Amino acid sequence: QVQLVESGGGSVQAGGSLRLSCVASGNTNRRYCMGWFRQAPGKQREGVARINSDGFAIYADAVKGRFTNSKDSAKNTLYLDMNSLKPEDTAVYYCAATVAPVARPCPRVDQPERFNYWGQGTRVTVSS
């Protein structure tokens, strides 16, 4: 089991930037698929990025070119750098994980139901 804690959310104006962090603890010795998701008020949760166990990230079209994932393995921390933020990026952002399947790809970014471990979320508000 792994525990995830997000931080770094806040309020910014359109065009601004934020960096979200996701710190993992617990059984971090296994290989995990990681994901960033968000949920805006009144909307369903949607995928932002999927990171496989080798660190390769795939981004949702809505954030491609603006958001970048990175990781610091020594700190068990995942980062999401969000640039050129838009009001429509306003949401609670979640970090999620699931044990990497053997000989199969990680869940897609549009498959949040396949991620078993979730953080508590961090709120991002972008004003126009």
PDB file of C-alpha atoms in Angstrom:
ATOM      1  CA  GLN A   1       0.000   0.000   0.000  1.00  0.00           C
ATOM      2  CA  VAL A   2       1.146   3.529  -0.717  1.00  0.00           C
ATOM      3  CA  GLN A   3      -0.007   6.838   0.678  1.00  0.00           C
ATOM      4  CA  LEU A   4      -0.046   9.993  -1.448  1.00  0.00           C
ATOM      5  CA  VAL A   5      -0.059  13.601  -0.309  1.00  0.00           C
ATOM      6  CA  GLU A   6      -0.445  16.479  -2.753  1.00  0.00           C
ATOM      7  CA  SER A   7       0.533  20.083  -2.171  1.00  0.00           C
ATOM      8  CA  GLY A   8       1.229  23.237  -4.108  1.00  0.00           C
ATOM      9  CA  GLY A   9      -2.238  24.323  -5.097  1.00  0.00           C
ATOM     10  CA  GLY A  10      -3.328  27.926  -4.854  1.00  0.00           C
ATOM     11  CA  SER A  11      -4.839  30.862  -6.674  1.00  0.00           C
ATOM     12  CA  VAL A  12      -3.225  32.421  -9.715  1.00  0.00           C
ATOM     13  CA  GLN A  13      -4.225  34.654 -12.575  1.00  0.00           C
ATOM     14  CA  ALA A  14      -4.622  33.359 -16.083  1.00  0.00           C
ATOM     15  CA  GLY A  15      -1.242  32.891 -17.727  1.00  0.00           C
ATOM     16  CA  GLY A  16       0.428  32.124 -14.429  1.00  0.00           C
ATOM     17  CA  SER A  17       2.165  28.988 -13.226  1.00  0.00           C
ATOM     18  CA  LEU A  18       2.001  26.565 -10.333  1.00  0.00           C
ATOM     19  CA  ARG A  19       3.944  23.477  -9.328  1.00  0.00           C
ATOM     20  CA  LEU A  20       2.093  20.640  -7.664  1.00  0.00           C
ATOM     21  CA  SER A  21       3.888  18.007  -5.638  1.00  0.00           C
ATOM     22  CA  CYS A  22       2.846  14.473  -4.758  1.00  0.00           C
ATOM     23  CA  VAL A  23       4.821  12.724  -2.032  1.00  0.00           C
ATOM     24  CA  ALA A  24       4.502   8.963  -1.772  1.00  0.00           C
ATOM     25  CA  SER A  25       5.099   6.970   1.385  1.00  0.00           C
ATOM     26  CA  GLY A  26       4.552   3.423   2.503  1.00  0.00           C
ATOM     27  CA  ASN A  27       5.444   0.585   0.172  1.00  0.00           C
ATOM     28  CA  THR A  28       7.336   2.661  -2.379  1.00  0.00           C
ATOM     29  CA  ASN A  29       9.655  -0.157  -3.419  1.00  0.00           C
ATOM     30  CA  ARG A  30       7.195  -1.521  -5.944  1.00  0.00           C
ATOM     31  CA  ARG A  31       6.766  -0.235  -9.466  1.00  0.00           C
ATOM     32  CA  TYR A  32       3.740   1.968  -9.841  1.00  0.00           C
ATOM     33  CA  CYS A  33       1.792   3.617 -12.575  1.00  0.00           C
ATOM     34  CA  MET A  34       1.072   7.189 -11.529  1.00  0.00           C
ATOM     35  CA  GLY A  35      -1.500   9.663 -12.641  1.00  0.00           C
ATOM     36  CA  TRP A  36      -2.619  13.240 -12.212  1.00  0.00           C
ATOM     37  CA  PHE A  37      -6.342  13.870 -12.310  1.00  0.00           C
ATOM     38  CA  ARG A  38      -8.570  16.851 -11.678  1.00  0.00           C
ATOM     39  CA  GLN A  39     -12.181  17.506 -10.835  1.00  0.00           C
ATOM     40  CA  ALA A  40     -13.831  20.845 -11.441  1.00  0.00           C
ATOM     41  CA  PRO A  41     -16.987  21.853  -9.581  1.00  0.00           C
ATOM     42  CA  GLY A  42     -19.993  20.047 -11.019  1.00  0.00           C
ATOM     43  CA  LYS A  43     -17.891  17.998 -13.417  1.00  0.00           C
ATOM     44  CA  GLN A  44     -16.578  14.470 -13.541  1.00  0.00           C
ATOM     45  CA  ARG A  45     -13.027  13.649 -12.644  1.00  0.00           C
ATOM     46  CA  GLU A  46     -10.769  13.818 -15.693  1.00  0.00           C
ATOM     47  CA  GLY A  47      -7.268  12.676 -16.428  1.00  0.00           C
ATOM     48  CA  VAL A  48      -4.440  15.154 -16.762  1.00  0.00           C
ATOM     49  CA  ALA A  49      -1.380  12.927 -17.166  1.00  0.00           C
ATOM     50  CA  ARG A  50      -0.395   9.287 -16.896  1.00  0.00           C
ATOM     51  CA  ILE A  51       3.142   8.379 -15.907  1.00  0.00           C
ATOM     52  CA  ASN A  52       4.366   4.839 -16.376  1.00  0.00           C
ATOM     53  CA  SER A  53       6.786   3.076 -14.047  1.00  0.00           C
ATOM     54  CA  ASP A  54       9.739   4.274 -16.146  1.00  0.00           C
ATOM     55  CA  GLY A  55       8.677   7.876 -15.782  1.00  0.00           C
ATOM     56  CA  PHE A  56       7.311   8.366 -19.298  1.00  0.00           C
ATOM     57  CA  ALA A  57       4.324  10.707 -19.248  1.00  0.00           C
ATOM     58  CA  ILE A  58       1.329  11.011 -21.544  1.00  0.00           C
ATOM     59  CA  TYR A  59      -0.808  14.129 -21.251  1.00  0.00           C
ATOM     60  CA  ALA A  60      -4.434  14.869 -21.905  1.00  0.00           C
ATOM     61  CA  ASP A  61      -4.997  17.061 -24.952  1.00  0.00           C
ATOM     62  CA  ALA A  62      -6.358  19.863 -22.761  1.00  0.00           C
ATOM     63  CA  VAL A  63      -3.001  20.341 -21.031  1.00  0.00           C
ATOM     64  CA  LYS A  64      -0.516  19.135 -23.625  1.00  0.00           C
ATOM     65  CA  GLY A  65       2.279  21.635 -24.120  1.00  0.00           C
ATOM     66  CA  ARG A  66       1.418  23.494 -20.908  1.00  0.00           C
ATOM     67  CA  PHE A  67       1.805  20.887 -18.150  1.00  0.00           C
ATOM     68  CA  THR A  68       4.936  18.853 -17.508  1.00  0.00           C
ATOM     69  CA  ASN A  69       5.433  15.987 -15.112  1.00  0.00           C
ATOM     70  CA  SER A  70       8.735  15.159 -13.471  1.00  0.00           C
ATOM     71  CA  LYS A  71       9.870  13.099 -10.533  1.00  0.00           C
ATOM     72  CA  ASP A  72      12.521  12.955  -7.862  1.00  0.00           C
ATOM     73  CA  SER A  73      12.920   9.278  -7.052  1.00  0.00           C
ATOM     74  CA  ALA A  74      15.173   9.960  -4.080  1.00  0.00           C
ATOM     75  CA  LYS A  75      12.358  11.956  -2.490  1.00  0.00           C
ATOM     76  CA  ASN A  76       9.539   9.692  -3.719  1.00  0.00           C
ATOM     77  CA  THR A  77       7.994  12.824  -5.155  1.00  0.00           C
ATOM     78  CA  LEU A  78       6.120  13.504  -8.364  1.00  0.00           C
ATOM     79  CA  TYR A  79       5.786  17.056  -9.685  1.00  0.00           C
ATOM     80  CA  LEU A  80       3.336  18.652 -12.070  1.00  0.00           C
ATOM     81  CA  ASP A  81       4.513  21.960 -13.488  1.00  0.00           C
ATOM     82  CA  MET A  82       1.543  23.866 -14.816  1.00  0.00           C
ATOM     83  CA  ASN A  83       2.219  26.826 -17.100  1.00  0.00           C
ATOM     84  CA  SER A  84       0.011  29.175 -19.098  1.00  0.00           C
ATOM     85  CA  LEU A  85      -2.837  28.386 -16.772  1.00  0.00           C
ATOM     86  CA  LYS A  86      -6.378  29.062 -17.922  1.00  0.00           C
ATOM     87  CA  PRO A  87      -9.570  29.591 -15.922  1.00  0.00           C
ATOM     88  CA  GLU A  88     -10.772  26.206 -17.195  1.00  0.00           C
ATOM     89  CA  ASP A  89      -7.864  24.591 -15.349  1.00  0.00           C
ATOM     90  CA  THR A  90      -9.589  25.463 -12.075  1.00  0.00           C
ATOM     91  CA  ALA A  91     -10.173  22.203 -10.203  1.00  0.00           C
ATOM     92  CA  VAL A  92      -9.066  20.017  -7.350  1.00  0.00           C
ATOM     93  CA  TYR A  93      -6.017  18.120  -8.536  1.00  0.00           C
ATOM     94  CA  TYR A  94      -5.328  14.589  -7.390  1.00  0.00           C
ATOM     95  CA  CYS A  95      -2.334  12.330  -7.556  1.00  0.00           C
ATOM     96  CA  ALA A  96      -3.088   8.638  -7.981  1.00  0.00           C
ATOM     97  CA  ALA A  97      -1.198   5.362  -8.189  1.00  0.00           C
ATOM     98  CA  THR A  98      -1.697   1.725  -8.955  1.00  0.00           C
ATOM     99  CA  VAL A  99       0.763  -1.158  -8.955  1.00  0.00           C
ATOM    100  CA  ALA A 100       2.249  -1.478 -12.431  1.00  0.00           C
ATOM    101  CA  PRO A 101       0.762  -4.544 -14.140  1.00  0.00           C
ATOM    102  CA  VAL A 102       3.144  -7.227 -15.380  1.00  0.00           C
ATOM    103  CA  ALA A 103       3.573  -7.333 -19.161  1.00  0.00           C
ATOM    104  CA  ARG A 104       0.698  -4.904 -19.680  1.00  0.00           C
ATOM    105  CA  PRO A 105       0.610  -1.127 -20.076  1.00  0.00           C
ATOM    106  CA  CYS A 106      -0.396   1.231 -17.322  1.00  0.00           C
ATOM    107  CA  PRO A 107      -4.016   2.366 -17.232  1.00  0.00           C
ATOM    108  CA  ARG A 108      -4.835   5.152 -19.658  1.00  0.00           C
ATOM    109  CA  VAL A 109      -5.345   8.717 -18.521  1.00  0.00           C
ATOM    110  CA  ASP A 110      -9.089   8.246 -19.132  1.00  0.00           C
ATOM    111  CA  GLN A 111      -9.261   5.273 -16.746  1.00  0.00           C
ATOM    112  CA  PRO A 112      -9.211   6.779 -13.226  1.00  0.00           C
ATOM    113  CA  GLU A 113     -11.164   3.759 -11.943  1.00  0.00           C
ATOM    114  CA  ARG A 114      -8.076   1.622 -12.448  1.00  0.00           C
ATOM    115  CA  PHE A 115      -5.978   3.641 -10.018  1.00  0.00           C
ATOM    116  CA  ASN A 116      -6.223   2.259  -6.492  1.00  0.00           C
ATOM    117  CA  TYR A 117      -4.451   4.848  -4.363  1.00  0.00           C
ATOM    118  CA  TRP A 118      -5.428   8.501  -4.215  1.00  0.00           C
ATOM    119  CA  GLY A 119      -4.256  11.584  -2.413  1.00  0.00           C
ATOM    120  CA  GLN A 120      -6.588  14.038  -0.747  1.00  0.00           C
ATOM    121  CA  GLY A 121      -6.294  16.601  -3.531  1.00  0.00           C
ATOM    122  CA  THR A 122      -5.043  20.161  -3.765  1.00  0.00           C
ATOM    123  CA  ARG A 123      -7.149  23.024  -5.066  1.00  0.00           C
ATOM    124  CA  VAL A 124      -6.097  25.163  -8.009  1.00  0.00           C
ATOM    125  CA  THR A 125      -8.011  28.327  -8.863  1.00  0.00           C
ATOM    126  CA  VAL A 126      -7.224  30.328 -11.966  1.00  0.00           C
ATOM    127  CA  SER A 127      -8.851  33.719 -12.326  1.00  0.00           C
ATOM    128  CA  SER A 128      -9.320  35.601 -15.559  1.00  0.00           C
TER     129      SER A 128
END
